[in-house]
Coordinates of C-alpha atoms and ligand atoms in Angstrom, one line a residue:
M1 CA 0.0 0.0 0.0
I2 CA 2.7 2.4 1.0
G3 CA 4.9 1.6 -2.0
P4 CA 2.8 2.4 -5.1
F5 CA 1.4 5.5 -3.5
E6 CA 4.8 6.8 -2.6
R7 CA 6.3 6.0 -6.0
L8 CA 3.6 8.2 -7.5
V9 CA 4.0 11.1 -5.1
R10 CA 7.8 11.2 -4.6
P11 CA 8.7 12.8 -7.9
L12 CA 6.1 15.5 -7.1
L13 CA 7.6 16.0 -3.6
H14 CA 11.1 16.3 -5.1
A15 CA 10.0 18.9 -7.5
L16 CA 9.0 21.1 -4.6
D17 CA 11.1 23.1 -2.2
P18 CA 12.2 20.6 0.6
E19 CA 10.3 22.4 3.3
D20 CA 7.1 22.7 1.2
A21 CA 7.4 19.0 0.4
H22 CA 7.7 18.3 4.1
G23 CA 4.6 20.3 4.9
L24 CA 2.7 18.5 2.1
T25 CA 3.9 15.1 3.5
L26 CA 2.6 16.0 6.9
R27 CA -0.8 17.0 5.5
I28 CA -1.0 13.7 3.5
L29 CA -0.1 11.7 6.6
K30 CA -2.8 13.5 8.6
F31 CA -5.4 12.4 6.2
A32 CA -4.0 9.0 5.5
P33 CA -6.6 6.2 5.8
P34 CA -6.3 4.5 9.2
L35 CA -4.0 1.6 8.7
G36 CA -4.1 -1.4 10.9
A37 CA -1.1 -1.4 13.2
V38 CA 1.9 -3.5 12.0
R39 CA 2.5 -6.5 14.1
D40 CA 6.2 -6.9 14.7
D41 CA 8.2 -10.1 14.9
T42 CA 8.9 -10.6 18.6
R43 CA 12.6 -11.0 17.9
L44 CA 12.7 -7.3 17.1
A45 CA 11.4 -6.3 20.6
V46 CA 13.8 -4.2 22.7
R47 CA 13.5 -3.3 26.4
A48 CA 15.3 -0.1 27.2
F49 CA 14.9 2.7 29.8
G50 CA 12.1 0.6 31.3
L51 CA 10.1 0.8 28.1
N52 CA 9.1 -2.1 25.8
F53 CA 9.8 -1.2 22.2
P54 CA 8.0 -3.4 19.7
N55 CA 10.8 -2.8 17.2
P56 CA 14.0 -0.7 17.5
V57 CA 13.4 1.6 14.4
G58 CA 12.5 5.1 15.5
M59 CA 11.5 8.3 13.7
A60 CA 14.2 10.9 14.6
A61 CA 13.3 14.3 16.0
G62 CA 12.6 17.1 13.5
F63 CA 10.1 15.3 11.2
D64 CA 7.1 15.8 13.5
K65 CA 8.2 18.9 15.4
N66 CA 4.8 19.7 16.7
A67 CA 3.4 16.2 17.4
E68 CA 0.8 16.3 14.6
V69 CA 1.2 12.7 13.3
P70 CA 2.9 10.5 15.9
D71 CA 0.3 7.8 15.8
V72 CA 0.2 7.7 12.0
L73 CA 3.9 7.2 12.0
L74 CA 3.6 4.4 14.6
R75 CA 1.0 2.7 12.4
F76 CA 3.5 2.9 9.4
G77 CA 5.7 0.6 11.4
F78 CA 8.1 2.7 13.5
G79 CA 8.8 1.2 16.9
F80 CA 8.8 4.7 18.4
V81 CA 8.5 8.3 17.4
E82 CA 10.4 11.3 18.8
V83 CA 8.4 14.5 18.4
G84 CA 10.0 18.0 18.6
T85 CA 12.3 19.8 19.1
I86 CA 9.7 21.8 21.1
T87 CA 10.6 25.2 22.6
P88 CA 8.6 26.8 25.4
L89 CA 7.3 29.7 23.4
P90 CA 6.4 29.6 19.7
Q91 CA 9.1 30.8 17.4
P92 CA 9.5 31.0 13.6
G93 CA 13.1 29.7 13.3
N94 CA 15.4 31.1 10.6
P95 CA 14.4 32.8 7.3
R96 CA 13.6 30.5 4.4
P97 CA 15.1 28.8 2.4
R98 CA 16.6 26.8 5.2
V99 CA 16.4 23.1 4.1
F100 CA 18.4 21.8 1.2
R101 CA 18.7 18.4 -0.5
L102 CA 22.0 17.0 -1.6
E103 CA 20.4 14.7 -4.1
A104 CA 23.6 13.1 -5.4
D105 CA 24.9 12.5 -1.9
G106 CA 21.7 11.3 -0.2
G107 CA 22.2 14.2 2.2
V108 CA 20.2 17.1 3.7
I109 CA 21.4 20.4 5.1
N110 CA 19.1 22.2 7.4
R111 CA 19.3 25.4 9.4
L112 CA 15.7 25.5 10.6
G113 CA 16.6 26.9 14.0
F114 CA 14.0 25.3 16.2
N115 CA 10.8 26.5 14.4
S116 CA 8.2 25.4 16.9
Q117 CA 4.5 26.0 17.6
G118 CA 5.6 26.2 21.2
A119 CA 4.8 24.1 24.3
D120 CA 1.1 25.0 24.8
A121 CA 0.0 23.9 21.3
V122 CA 2.0 20.7 21.4
L123 CA 1.0 19.8 24.9
K124 CA -2.6 20.1 24.0
R125 CA -2.1 17.5 21.2
L126 CA -0.1 15.1 23.3
A127 CA -2.5 15.3 26.3
A128 CA -5.5 14.6 23.9
R129 CA -3.6 11.6 22.6
A130 CA -2.8 10.3 26.1
K131 CA -6.5 10.4 27.0
A132 CA -7.8 8.9 23.7
P133 CA -9.7 5.7 24.4
S134 CA -8.0 3.8 21.6
L135 CA -4.7 4.5 23.3
A136 CA -5.7 3.9 26.8
S137 CA -5.0 0.1 26.9
P138 CA -1.7 -0.8 28.4
A139 CA 0.4 -1.7 25.4
S140 CA 4.0 -1.3 24.7
G141 CA 4.7 2.2 26.1
G142 CA 5.7 3.5 29.4
G143 CA 3.2 4.5 32.1
W144 CA 0.4 4.6 29.5
G145 CA -0.3 2.6 26.4
G146 CA -0.6 3.3 22.7
G147 CA 3.0 3.3 21.5
I148 CA 6.2 5.0 22.5
V149 CA 6.3 8.7 21.8
G150 CA 9.4 10.6 23.1
V151 CA 9.5 14.4 23.4
N152 CA 12.6 16.3 22.3
V153 CA 13.0 19.6 24.1
G154 CA 15.1 22.7 23.4
A155 CA 15.5 26.3 24.4
N156 CA 14.0 29.4 22.8
K157 CA 16.6 31.5 20.9
A158 CA 15.9 34.5 23.0
A159 CA 15.6 32.8 26.3
P160 CA 17.4 34.7 29.1
D161 CA 18.0 31.5 31.0
R162 CA 18.2 28.5 28.6
V163 CA 18.5 25.9 31.4
A164 CA 15.2 27.2 32.8
D165 CA 13.6 26.5 29.4
Y166 CA 14.6 22.8 29.6
V167 CA 13.4 22.6 33.2
Q168 CA 10.1 24.1 32.4
L169 CA 9.5 21.7 29.4
I170 CA 10.4 18.6 31.5
E171 CA 7.9 19.7 34.2
R172 CA 5.2 20.2 31.6
F173 CA 5.8 17.2 29.3
A174 CA 6.8 14.4 31.7
S175 CA 3.2 13.2 32.1
V176 CA 2.6 12.8 28.3
A177 CA 6.0 11.7 27.2
S178 CA 7.3 8.1 27.1
Y179 CA 10.7 9.7 27.4
I180 CA 12.2 13.1 27.1
T181 CA 15.3 14.0 25.1
V182 CA 17.4 17.0 26.2
N183 CA 18.7 18.4 22.9
V184 CA 21.9 20.4 23.3
S185 CA 23.2 19.5 19.9
S186 CA 21.3 21.6 17.3
P187 CA 23.9 23.7 15.4
N188 CA 21.2 26.2 14.4
T189 CA 20.6 28.0 17.7
P190 CA 23.7 30.1 18.3
G191 CA 25.5 29.0 21.5
L192 CA 23.2 26.0 22.2
R193 CA 26.0 23.5 21.6
A194 CA 28.0 25.2 24.3
L195 CA 25.7 23.4 26.8
Q196 CA 27.7 20.3 26.0
Q197 CA 30.8 21.8 27.7
A198 CA 31.6 20.1 31.0
A199 CA 30.6 22.7 33.6
A200 CA 27.5 23.9 31.7
L201 CA 26.4 20.3 31.0
D202 CA 26.8 19.2 34.6
D203 CA 24.6 22.1 35.8
L204 CA 22.0 21.5 33.1
L205 CA 21.8 17.8 33.8
A206 CA 21.6 18.3 37.6
R207 CA 18.7 20.7 37.1
V208 CA 16.8 18.6 34.5
V209 CA 17.2 15.4 36.6
D210 CA 16.0 17.3 39.6
A211 CA 12.9 18.6 37.6
R212 CA 12.1 15.0 36.6
E213 CA 12.3 13.9 40.2
R214 CA 10.0 16.7 41.3
V215 CA 7.2 15.7 38.9
A216 CA 7.8 11.9 39.1
Q217 CA 5.1 11.3 41.7
K218 CA 2.4 12.7 39.3
A219 CA 4.0 11.9 36.0
G220 CA 5.7 8.6 36.7
P221 CA 9.4 7.8 36.1
T222 CA 10.0 9.5 32.7
P223 CA 13.4 8.5 31.2
L224 CA 15.7 11.4 30.3
L225 CA 18.0 11.1 27.3
L226 CA 20.8 13.4 26.2
K227 CA 21.2 14.0 22.5
I228 CA 24.7 15.0 21.4
A229 CA 26.5 16.4 18.4
P230 CA 28.8 14.1 16.3
D231 CA 31.3 17.0 16.2
L232 CA 32.6 16.7 19.8
S233 CA 36.3 15.9 20.2
L234 CA 37.1 12.6 22.0
G235 CA 38.2 14.6 25.0
E236 CA 34.9 16.4 25.1
L237 CA 33.1 13.1 24.7
D238 CA 35.0 11.7 27.7
D239 CA 33.5 14.6 29.8
V240 CA 30.0 14.3 28.3
V241 CA 29.7 10.6 29.0
G242 CA 31.3 11.0 32.5
I243 CA 28.8 13.7 33.4
A244 CA 25.8 11.8 31.8
R245 CA 26.8 8.8 33.9
S246 CA 27.4 10.7 37.2
R247 CA 24.1 12.5 36.7
R248 CA 22.4 9.2 35.9
V249 CA 20.7 10.1 32.7
D250 CA 18.8 7.1 31.2
G251 CA 20.4 7.1 27.8
M252 CA 22.1 9.0 25.0
I253 CA 21.3 9.7 21.4
V254 CA 24.3 9.9 19.1
G255 CA 23.7 12.0 17.3
N256 CA 22.5 15.2 15.7
T257 CA 23.5 16.7 12.4
T258 CA 27.2 17.7 11.7
L259 CA 28.7 21.1 10.8
A260 CA 31.4 19.1 8.9
R261 CA 31.4 18.8 5.1
P262 CA 33.1 15.6 4.1
P263 CA 35.4 16.1 1.1
S264 CA 33.6 13.3 -0.7
L265 CA 30.4 15.4 -1.2
R266 CA 29.4 15.7 -4.8
E267 CA 26.9 18.5 -4.4
T268 CA 29.7 21.0 -3.7
K269 CA 27.5 24.1 -4.3
V270 CA 24.7 23.1 -1.9
A271 CA 27.3 21.9 0.5
K272 CA 28.3 25.5 1.0
E273 CA 24.9 26.3 2.6
A274 CA 25.2 26.9 6.4
G275 CA 23.5 24.4 8.7
G276 CA 23.7 20.8 9.9
L277 CA 24.4 18.0 7.4
S278 CA 22.5 14.7 7.8
G279 CA 21.9 11.6 5.8
R280 CA 24.3 9.3 4.0
P281 CA 27.4 11.6 4.2
L282 CA 26.9 11.6 8.1
F283 CA 27.0 7.9 8.5
S284 CA 30.7 7.2 9.0
L285 CA 31.2 10.0 11.5
A286 CA 28.0 9.4 13.4
T287 CA 28.8 5.6 13.6
R288 CA 32.3 6.3 14.8
M289 CA 31.0 8.6 17.6
L290 CA 28.4 6.0 18.5
A291 CA 31.0 3.4 19.0
E292 CA 33.2 5.8 20.9
T293 CA 30.2 6.6 23.1
Y294 CA 29.3 2.9 23.6
V295 CA 32.8 2.0 24.9
R296 CA 32.8 4.9 27.3
V297 CA 29.3 4.1 28.6
E298 CA 30.3 0.6 29.6
G299 CA 26.7 -0.7 29.5
V300 CA 25.5 1.6 32.2
F301 CA 22.7 2.9 29.9
P302 CA 21.5 2.2 26.3
V303 CA 22.6 4.4 23.4
I304 CA 20.4 5.3 20.4
G305 CA 22.2 5.4 17.1
A306 CA 21.2 8.0 14.5
G307 CA 22.9 9.5 11.4
G308 CA 22.9 8.2 7.8
I309 CA 20.8 5.0 8.2
D310 CA 19.5 4.4 4.7
S311 CA 19.3 0.5 4.4
G312 CA 19.2 -2.7 6.3
G313 CA 23.0 -2.8 6.2
T314 CA 23.6 0.6 7.7
A315 CA 21.0 -0.1 10.3
L316 CA 22.7 -3.4 11.3
A317 CA 26.1 -1.5 11.4
K318 CA 24.6 0.8 14.1
F319 CA 23.6 -2.1 16.3
R320 CA 27.0 -3.7 15.9
A321 CA 28.7 -0.3 16.7
G322 CA 26.7 -0.1 20.0
A323 CA 23.2 1.1 19.4
S324 CA 20.3 -0.6 21.3
L325 CA 17.8 1.4 19.2
I326 CA 18.1 3.4 16.0
Q327 CA 16.5 6.5 14.6
L328 CA 16.4 7.9 11.1
Y329 CA 15.0 10.9 9.1
S330 CA 17.0 12.0 6.0
A331 CA 16.8 8.7 4.1
L332 CA 13.0 8.9 4.3
V333 CA 13.2 11.9 2.0
F334 CA 15.0 9.8 -0.7
R335 CA 13.6 6.3 0.0
G336 CA 10.2 6.9 1.6
L337 CA 8.4 5.2 4.5
G338 CA 8.8 1.7 2.9
L339 CA 12.4 1.9 4.2
V340 CA 11.1 1.1 7.7
A341 CA 9.8 -2.3 6.7
E342 CA 12.9 -3.0 4.6
I343 CA 15.1 -2.3 7.6
K344 CA 13.1 -4.5 9.9
S345 CA 13.2 -7.4 7.4
A346 CA 17.0 -7.0 7.0
L347 CA 17.4 -7.2 10.8
I348 CA 15.3 -10.4 11.1
A349 CA 17.4 -11.9 8.2
A350 CA 20.6 -11.0 10.1
L351 CA 19.3 -12.6 13.3
E352 CA 18.5 -15.8 11.3
R353 CA 21.8 -15.8 9.6
D354 CA 23.7 -15.6 12.9
R355 CA 21.2 -17.9 14.7
L356 CA 20.5 -15.2 17.3
D357 CA 17.3 -14.8 19.3
S358 CA 17.4 -11.0 19.7
L359 CA 19.2 -7.9 18.6
A360 CA 20.6 -7.4 22.1
E361 CA 23.1 -10.2 21.3
L362 CA 24.8 -8.2 18.6
V363 CA 24.8 -4.7 20.2
G364 CA 28.3 -3.4 20.4
A365 CA 29.9 -6.5 18.7
D366 CA 32.0 -4.3 16.4
A367 CA 32.4 -1.3 18.8
A368 CA 36.1 -1.9 19.6
A369 CA 36.9 -2.6 15.9
V370 CA 35.1 0.6 14.8
T371 CA 37.1 2.7 17.3
A372 CA 40.3 1.3 16.0
E373 CA 39.7 2.4 12.4
P374 CA 41.3 5.5 10.9
W375 CA 39.2 8.6 11.7
P376 CA 36.4 9.0 9.1
E377 CA 36.7 11.9 6.7
Ligands
FMN1 C1 15.1 18.8 8.4 C2 15.7 18.2 9.7 C3 15.2 18.8 10.9 C4 15.7 18.3 12.1 N1 15.3 18.8 13.3 C5 15.7 18.3 14.5 C6 15.2 18.8 15.7 O1 14.3 19.6 15.7 N2 15.7 18.3 16.8 C7 16.7 17.3 16.9 O2 17.1 16.9 17.9 N3 17.2 16.8 15.7 C8 16.7 17.3 14.5 N4 17.2 16.8 13.3 C9 18.3 15.8 13.4 C10 17.7 14.4 13.3 O3 16.9 14.1 14.4 C11 18.9 13.3 13.2 O4 19.5 13.4 14.5 C12 19.9 13.6 12.1 O5 19.2 14.1 11.0 C13 20.7 12.4 11.8 O6 19.8 11.3 11.3 P1 19.6 11.1 9.7 O7 20.9 11.1 9.0 O8 18.9 9.8 9.6 O9 18.7 12.2 9.2 C14 16.7 17.3 12.1 C15 17.2 16.7 10.9 C16 16.7 17.2 9.7 C17 17.2 16.6 8.4

């Protein structure tokens, strides 16, 4: 069903400005006929952060920034959906154009700058979802059923106290989020990535963990994840993982888009656009940083791998480099939603080939080897 429709629509979408195409895609999804939920092979199930994921393939943050279609995406076969980044107050983001396709490279550059409808609007949608009768049965999610929807939070560009923005969003969203991601890794809000520096990060994590504890009695134990940039030095990564461990976050996402421009890029003109690069050209760097993170975490919490997944093979490589779960976005622009089913089939095939019962058995199998390779360009 997905395939033929997408094959028809994709050339049209690619003829449009990328952001217009994205808006149209969201509208199509909103009015998509209600699909029956996909039943996943039980060998794909993952338990992480106290949550039961029916499969490990997640929609990365940025696709559904305002939580307009999380349940449609779950029905298309994602094991979880991360909505956001949400900022406390509505803000328009940077001037357009601000999203660019690198067609020949399978990449995307964006400098959206946290365009968000703001916390009130998004909270209303997620609260309605949490109360909906069809979602009320205890299924795979956290405190409440209906599928795993994480909420990715960030600070307003003009916030006088950025940490206070994160604290506020955790207090407000904990009761409707399966987990919350603290996003300090967008390159498009000036100064935001500085929150990854040791002293700033320690203060931020102390305060967000504290906020989570304050609301836990009402909201339940909401897992807190930290999403980092792939552009950290290994010394900075030592600090980040050390602080994440000492402040007892529940997991990390590695990672966000990169400011780097690999020399192999073919779309040299588009590559000059400012912003974060994602998709296939990000794969090597993001996978290396994932492995580097995995070896530093020493199994204390799970790591989610994101960056350049565009096939069963690249998905499998993320697990072998240390991911317990994966997320993708850019490849969907080029390959469409059918990619989700393709990746899940490839993962099952890999388990059968190696006679394994679950993905957990191959998480990190190649981490040491990946960290010994020459640094990716
Ligand atoms: C257009 C676009 C918008 C994004 N917006 C966000 C965002 O709001 N918050 C965030 O944490 N990551 C955002 N990301 C990053 C993705 O969540 C993901 O970490 C990154 O793109 C790497 O995965 P990919 O190569 O599969 O796209 C965005 C990515 C793209 C392409």
